[in-house]
Coordinates of C-alpha atoms in Angstrom, one line a residue:
X1 CA 0.0 0.0 0.0
X2 CA 2.9 2.3 -0.3
X3 CA 1.6 3.7 -3.5
X4 CA -1.4 5.2 -1.4
X5 CA 1.0 6.8 1.0
X6 CA 2.7 8.3 -2.1
X7 CA -0.5 9.7 -3.2
X8 CA -1.5 11.2 0.1
X9 CA 1.8 12.9 0.1
X10 CA 1.3 14.4 -3.5
X11 CA -2.3 15.4 -2.3
X12 CA -1.2 17.2 0.7
X13 CA 1.8 19.1 -1.0
X14 CA -0.8 20.2 -3.9
X15 CA -3.0 21.7 -1.1
X16 CA -0.1 23.4 0.6
X17 CA 1.0 25.0 -2.6
X18 CA -2.4 26.2 -3.4
X19 CA -2.5 28.2 -0.2
X20 CA 1.1 29.0 0.1
X21 CA 2.0 30.3 -3.6
X22 CA -0.5 33.4 -3.4
X23 CA 1.4 34.7 -0.5
X24 CA 4.9 34.0 -1.5
X25 CA 5.0 33.4 -5.2
X26 CA 1.6 34.3 -6.8
X27 CA 3.1 34.3 -10.5
X28 CA 3.7 30.5 -9.9
X29 CA 0.0 29.6 -9.0
X30 CA -1.6 28.0 -11.8
X31 CA -5.1 29.0 -13.0
X32 CA -5.7 26.3 -15.8
X33 CA -6.6 23.9 -13.1
X34 CA -6.8 24.4 -9.3
X35 CA -3.9 22.9 -7.1
X36 CA -6.1 22.5 -4.0
X37 CA -9.0 20.6 -5.3
X38 CA -6.6 18.7 -7.0
X39 CA -5.0 17.7 -4.1
X40 CA -8.2 17.1 -2.2
X41 CA -9.8 14.8 -5.2
X42 CA -6.7 12.7 -4.9
X43 CA -7.3 12.4 -1.0
X44 CA -11.0 11.4 -1.6
X45 CA -10.3 8.8 -4.3
X46 CA -7.6 7.2 -1.8
X47 CA -10.2 7.2 1.0
X48 CA -12.7 5.7 -1.1
X49 CA -10.6 3.2 -2.4
X50 CA -9.4 1.9 1.0
X51 CA -11.8 2.7 3.5
X52 CA -14.8 0.3 2.7
X53 CA -12.1 -2.5 2.1
X54 CA -10.8 -1.5 5.7
X55 CA -14.3 -2.0 7.2
X56 CA -14.9 -5.2 5.0
X57 CA -11.5 -6.8 5.9
X58 CA -12.3 -6.2 9.7
X59 CA -16.1 -7.1 9.4
X60 CA -16.3 -5.3 12.8
X61 CA -18.1 -1.9 12.8
X62 CA -16.8 -1.4 16.4
X63 CA -13.2 -2.2 15.3
X64 CA -13.2 0.0 12.3
X65 CA -14.7 3.1 14.4
X66 CA -12.0 2.7 17.2
X67 CA -9.2 2.9 14.4
X68 CA -10.9 5.7 12.8
X69 CA -11.3 7.8 16.1
X70 CA -7.8 7.1 16.9
X71 CA -6.5 7.9 13.4
X72 CA -8.2 11.2 13.2
X73 CA -9.1 12.9 16.6
X74 CA -5.7 13.0 18.4
X75 CA -4.0 15.5 15.9
X76 CA -7.4 17.2 15.0
X77 CA -7.9 18.1 18.7
X78 CA -4.2 19.3 19.0
X79 CA -4.5 21.4 15.7
X80 CA -7.6 22.9 17.3
X81 CA -5.5 23.6 20.4
X82 CA -3.0 25.4 18.3
X83 CA -5.6 27.4 16.2
X84 CA -7.0 28.6 19.6
X85 CA -3.4 29.6 20.6
X86 CA -2.7 31.3 17.6
X87 CA -6.0 33.2 17.8
X88 CA -4.1 35.3 20.4
X89 CA -2.4 37.1 17.3
X90 CA -4.7 36.0 14.4
X91 CA -8.4 36.3 15.1
X92 CA -10.5 33.2 14.7
X93 CA -12.3 33.1 11.2
X94 CA -15.7 34.8 11.4
X95 CA -17.2 31.7 9.9
X96 CA -16.7 29.9 13.0
X97 CA -19.8 30.7 15.5
X98 CA -19.0 31.4 19.2
X99 CA -21.7 29.4 20.5
X100 CA -22.7 25.7 21.2
X101 CA -23.2 25.1 17.4
X102 CA -19.3 25.6 16.9
X103 CA -18.4 23.3 19.5
X104 CA -20.9 20.6 18.2
X105 CA -19.7 20.9 14.6
X106 CA -16.0 20.8 15.7
X107 CA -16.7 17.6 17.8
X108 CA -18.6 15.7 15.1
X109 CA -16.1 17.1 12.3
X110 CA -19.5 17.6 10.1
X111 CA -18.4 21.2 9.6
X112 CA -19.1 21.8 6.1
X113 CA -22.3 20.0 6.0
X114 CA -23.8 21.9 8.8
X115 CA -22.4 25.3 7.3
X116 CA -20.0 26.1 10.0
X117 CA -16.3 27.0 9.2
X118 CA -13.5 25.2 10.8
X119 CA -10.9 26.8 13.2
X120 CA -8.4 25.7 10.6
X121 CA -9.5 26.0 7.0
X122 CA -8.7 22.6 5.7
X123 CA -10.9 21.1 8.2
X124 CA -13.8 21.4 5.8
X125 CA -12.8 18.2 3.7
X126 CA -13.1 16.2 7.1
X127 CA -16.6 16.6 6.9
X128 CA -17.1 14.6 3.8
X129 CA -14.8 11.8 5.1
X130 CA -17.1 11.5 8.0
X131 CA -20.2 11.5 5.9
X132 CA -18.5 8.8 3.8
X133 CA -17.6 6.7 7.0
X134 CA -21.2 7.0 8.5
X135 CA -22.7 6.0 5.2
X136 CA -20.4 3.2 4.5
X137 CA -21.1 1.9 7.9
X138 CA -25.0 2.0 7.5
X139 CA -24.6 0.1 4.0
X140 CA -22.3 -2.3 5.5
X141 CA -24.5 -3.1 8.4
X142 CA -27.6 -3.4 6.0
X143 CA -25.6 -5.8 3.9
X144 CA -25.9 -3.5 0.6
X145 CA -22.3 -2.0 0.6
X146 CA -21.0 -3.7 -2.5
X147 CA -23.1 -2.0 -5.0
X148 CA -20.5 0.9 -4.9
X149 CA -20.8 1.7 -8.7
X150 CA -24.7 2.3 -8.1
X151 CA -23.9 4.7 -5.3
X152 CA -21.2 6.6 -7.6
X153 CA -23.7 7.0 -10.3
X154 CA -26.5 8.0 -8.0
X155 CA -24.5 10.7 -6.2
X156 CA -23.3 12.1 -9.6
X157 CA -26.8 12.4 -10.6
X158 CA -27.8 14.2 -7.4
X159 CA -25.0 16.6 -7.6
X160 CA -26.6 17.6 -11.1
X161 CA -30.0 17.9 -9.6
X162 CA -28.9 19.5 -6.3
X163 CA -27.1 22.1 -8.4
X164 CA -30.1 23.1 -10.3
X165 CA -32.5 23.1 -7.4
X166 CA -30.4 24.5 -4.4
X167 CA -28.8 28.0 -4.1
X168 CA -28.2 27.8 -0.2
X169 CA -28.6 25.4 3.0
X170 CA -32.3 24.5 3.4
X171 CA -31.8 23.7 7.0
X172 CA -30.3 27.0 8.2
X173 CA -29.2 28.5 11.6
X174 CA -27.3 26.6 14.5
X175 CA -29.7 23.5 15.0
X176 CA -28.4 21.3 12.5
X177 CA -24.9 21.3 14.2
X178 CA -26.5 21.0 17.5
X179 CA -29.0 18.2 16.7
X180 CA -26.4 16.1 14.5
X181 CA -23.9 16.7 17.4
X182 CA -26.3 15.2 19.9
X183 CA -27.1 12.1 17.5
X184 CA -23.6 11.6 16.5
X185 CA -22.5 11.2 20.0
X186 CA -25.5 8.9 20.9
X187 CA -25.1 6.7 17.8
X188 CA -21.4 6.5 18.1
X189 CA -21.8 5.2 21.5
X190 CA -24.3 2.7 20.3
X191 CA -21.7 1.3 17.6
X192 CA -19.0 1.1 20.1
X193 CA -20.8 -0.5 22.7
X194 CA -23.0 -2.8 20.5
X195 CA -26.2 -1.6 22.1
X196 CA -28.8 -0.8 19.0
X197 CA -26.1 -0.9 16.7
X198 CA -28.2 -1.4 13.7
X199 CA -30.5 1.4 14.5
X200 CA -27.7 3.7 15.3
X201 CA -25.9 2.8 11.9
X202 CA -29.1 3.5 9.9
X203 CA -29.8 6.8 11.8
X204 CA -26.3 8.1 11.4
X205 CA -26.3 7.1 7.6
X206 CA -29.5 8.9 7.0
X207 CA -28.6 11.8 9.1
X208 CA -25.1 12.4 7.1
X209 CA -27.2 12.1 3.8
X210 CA -29.7 14.7 5.1
X211 CA -27.0 17.0 6.1
X212 CA -25.1 16.6 2.9
X213 CA -28.0 17.8 0.8
X214 CA -30.2 19.9 3.0
X215 CA -27.5 21.6 5.5
X216 CA -24.4 21.8 3.7
X217 CA -22.8 25.0 2.2
X218 CA -23.0 23.7 -1.3
X219 CA -25.2 20.7 -1.7
X220 CA -23.9 19.9 -5.4
X221 CA -20.5 20.0 -4.4
X222 CA -21.1 17.5 -1.6
X223 CA -22.9 15.0 -3.5
X224 CA -20.0 15.2 -6.3
X225 CA -17.5 14.6 -3.6
X226 CA -19.4 11.4 -2.4
X227 CA -19.7 10.2 -6.0
X228 CA -15.7 10.7 -6.4
X229 CA -15.3 8.6 -3.0
X230 CA -17.6 5.9 -4.1
X231 CA -15.9 6.0 -7.7
X232 CA -12.7 4.9 -5.6
X233 CA -14.5 2.3 -4.0
X234 CA -15.6 1.1 -7.4
X235 CA -12.2 1.0 -8.6
X236 CA -11.2 -1.3 -5.7
X237 CA -14.1 -3.6 -6.4
X238 CA -13.5 -3.9 -10.2
X239 CA -9.4 -4.4 -9.4
X240 CA -10.7 -7.4 -7.1
X241 CA -13.0 -9.0 -9.6
X242 CA -16.2 -8.1 -7.7
X243 CA -17.7 -5.3 -9.8
X244 CA -17.6 -3.9 -13.2
X245 CA -15.6 -0.7 -14.5
X246 CA -18.2 1.1 -16.6
X247 CA -19.6 2.9 -13.4
X248 CA -16.4 4.6 -13.1
X249 CA -16.7 6.1 -16.4
X250 CA -20.6 7.0 -15.8
X251 CA -20.1 8.6 -12.6
X252 CA -16.8 10.5 -13.8
X253 CA -18.8 11.9 -16.7
X254 CA -21.7 13.1 -14.0
X255 CA -19.2 14.7 -11.7
X256 CA -17.5 16.3 -14.6
X257 CA -20.8 17.9 -15.8
X258 CA -22.0 18.6 -12.2
X259 CA -21.2 22.4 -11.9
X260 CA -22.3 23.4 -15.4
X261 CA -26.0 24.1 -14.6
X262 CA -25.6 24.7 -10.7
X263 CA -26.8 28.0 -9.4
X264 CA -23.8 27.7 -6.8
X265 CA -21.0 27.5 -9.3
X266 CA -19.5 31.0 -9.7
X267 CA -16.0 30.2 -8.6
X268 CA -13.3 30.2 -11.2
X269 CA -12.2 26.5 -10.3
X270 CA -15.7 25.0 -11.1
X271 CA -15.6 26.6 -14.5
X272 CA -16.1 23.6 -16.9
X273 CA -12.8 23.6 -18.5
X274 CA -10.8 24.2 -15.1
X275 CA -13.2 21.7 -13.2
X276 CA -12.9 19.1 -15.8
X277 CA -8.9 19.4 -16.0
X278 CA -8.4 19.2 -12.3
X279 CA -10.7 16.1 -12.0
X280 CA -8.7 14.6 -15.2
X281 CA -5.3 15.3 -13.5
X282 CA -6.5 13.9 -10.2
X283 CA -7.7 10.6 -12.0
X284 CA -4.4 10.5 -14.1
X285 CA -2.4 10.7 -10.8
X286 CA -4.2 7.8 -9.3
X287 CA -4.2 5.9 -12.2
X288 CA -0.4 6.3 -12.8
X289 CA 0.4 5.6 -9.1
X290 CA -2.0 2.5 -9.2
X291 CA 0.1 1.3 -12.3
X292 CA 3.6 1.6 -10.9
X293 CA 2.6 0.2 -7.4
X294 CA 4.5 -3.0 -7.9
X295 CA 7.7 -0.9 -8.3
X296 CA 9.6 0.8 -5.7
X297 CA 8.1 3.8 -4.6
X298 CA 10.6 6.6 -3.6
X299 CA 10.9 6.9 0.2
X300 CA 10.6 10.5 0.2
X301 CA 6.9 10.2 -1.2
X302 CA 6.1 7.4 1.4
X303 CA 7.4 9.5 4.2
X304 CA 5.2 12.4 2.9
X305 CA 2.4 10.0 2.8
X306 CA 2.8 9.0 6.5
X307 CA 3.0 12.5 7.7
X308 CA 0.5 13.9 5.3
X309 CA -2.4 14.2 7.8
X310 CA -0.1 16.5 9.8
X311 CA 1.0 18.6 6.8
X312 CA -2.6 18.9 5.7
X313 CA -3.9 20.2 8.9
X314 CA -1.0 22.2 10.2
X315 CA -0.1 24.1 7.2
X316 CA -2.6 26.7 7.3
X317 CA -2.4 28.0 10.8
X318 CA 1.3 27.9 10.5
X319 CA 0.8 29.9 7.0
X320 CA -1.7 32.5 8.9
X321 CA 1.2 33.4 11.3
X322 CA 3.6 34.7 8.6
X323 CA 1.9 38.0 7.5
X324 CA 1.8 38.8 11.5
X325 CA 5.9 38.5 11.7
X326 CA 6.6 39.6 7.9
X327 CA 3.6 41.6 6.8
X328 CA 2.4 41.5 3.0
X329 CA 5.0 39.3 1.9
X330 CA 4.3 40.0 -2.0
X331 CA 5.9 43.3 -1.4
X332 CA 9.3 41.5 -0.6
X333 CA 12.1 40.9 -2.7
X334 CA 12.2 37.6 -4.7
X335 CA 15.2 36.2 -2.6
X336 CA 13.4 37.1 0.8
X337 CA 10.2 35.3 -0.6
X338 CA 12.3 32.4 -1.7
X339 CA 13.9 32.2 1.7
X340 CA 10.6 32.7 3.5
X341 CA 9.1 29.9 1.6
X342 CA 11.9 27.4 2.0
X343 CA 11.9 28.1 5.8
X344 CA 8.2 27.7 5.9
X345 CA 8.3 24.4 4.2
X346 CA 11.0 23.3 6.2
X347 CA 9.4 24.1 9.4
X348 CA 6.1 22.6 8.3
X349 CA 7.7 19.2 7.6
X350 CA 9.7 19.2 10.9
X351 CA 6.5 19.8 12.9
X352 CA 4.6 17.3 10.9
X353 CA 7.2 14.9 11.6
X354 CA 7.2 15.5 15.2
X355 CA 3.4 15.4 15.6
X356 CA 3.3 12.0 13.7
X357 CA 5.9 10.5 15.9
X358 CA 4.4 12.0 19.3
X359 CA 0.9 12.1 18.4
X360 CA -0.4 10.3 15.3
X361 CA 2.0 7.3 15.5
X362 CA 1.0 6.5 19.2
X363 CA -2.5 7.0 18.7
X364 CA -2.8 4.7 15.8
X365 CA -1.1 1.9 17.4
X366 CA -3.1 2.2 20.4
X367 CA -6.4 2.1 18.2
X368 CA -5.0 -0.8 16.5
X369 CA -4.4 -2.6 19.7
X370 CA -7.9 -1.6 21.2
X371 CA -9.6 -2.6 17.7
X372 CA -7.9 -6.1 17.7
X373 CA -8.8 -6.6 21.5
X374 CA -12.6 -5.7 20.8
X375 CA -12.8 -7.6 17.3

């Protein structure tokens, strides 16, 4: 699975580049595709490919969720603490409400699908990871999880329809975050304890879909992301001889045209040419890595994949500090900006290595031990 780690490393660096270049080297930022969305799509394809396989190989919902909790939350909570400390110098984003809804949304990671901003900007993608986990769990418990190609096509079609119908979240206000927070905690407790596990899985899966379509910032975009993730699962099934390949092409076509008629598609990176180019590059990167998976993967890329979660979550809070120390960096000389960029990347990688060694790695090992013990 080293090729998947390498893909995570490539995705993380692309997101860092998207956020760093406008501040330090704006002339190098490409506009014929979106680097950040390219990296995010690579991440989602990897998650779609491996997460359902992880659940199925375990065959145990409790073990799966123990593993996910210890994989995601320790570093996530650390970054929340870091962001709050940085708020001493850089105010917290206005998109983060200062009430119970903000706490609930961060607790569940369902930030984007309850229309609440995260303390660290990249946290929005974790919303769709969590929606995917909840939905896959419900499908697994029901025994209908192998029809991944159908789900990819369905969510691709929903993305098109949602783009035509919705121009804002239907379920507004703070209550989606608060209610989903209560349901999430209750349902997760049931999944881990085994009490009312089936009911909890169905409830959480249904809640995830409702939030995605009726409470998310951009419903068509959320549905398109789920289509991409299920496309990754469809690839896995085709590769192992348990599903056809054609749904991959069908869902890709639906995702490609999903923003064309969307009301909420005014950003430059969802204009058809840029959007399709970004999708194609992400798909080509995934396909190339898969084709080369039997060859020796460069250790640097594998290492970047191991620390990619830390790189992804830490890079933006760290980047927000730079203007506090150096002002508008675009006014500095090229030599100074290159030095700042190099120093920033070196600091980011060093911190990411440290958080992986001290937080991520130990937490993952503990999660695996607990998962094996409860399986």
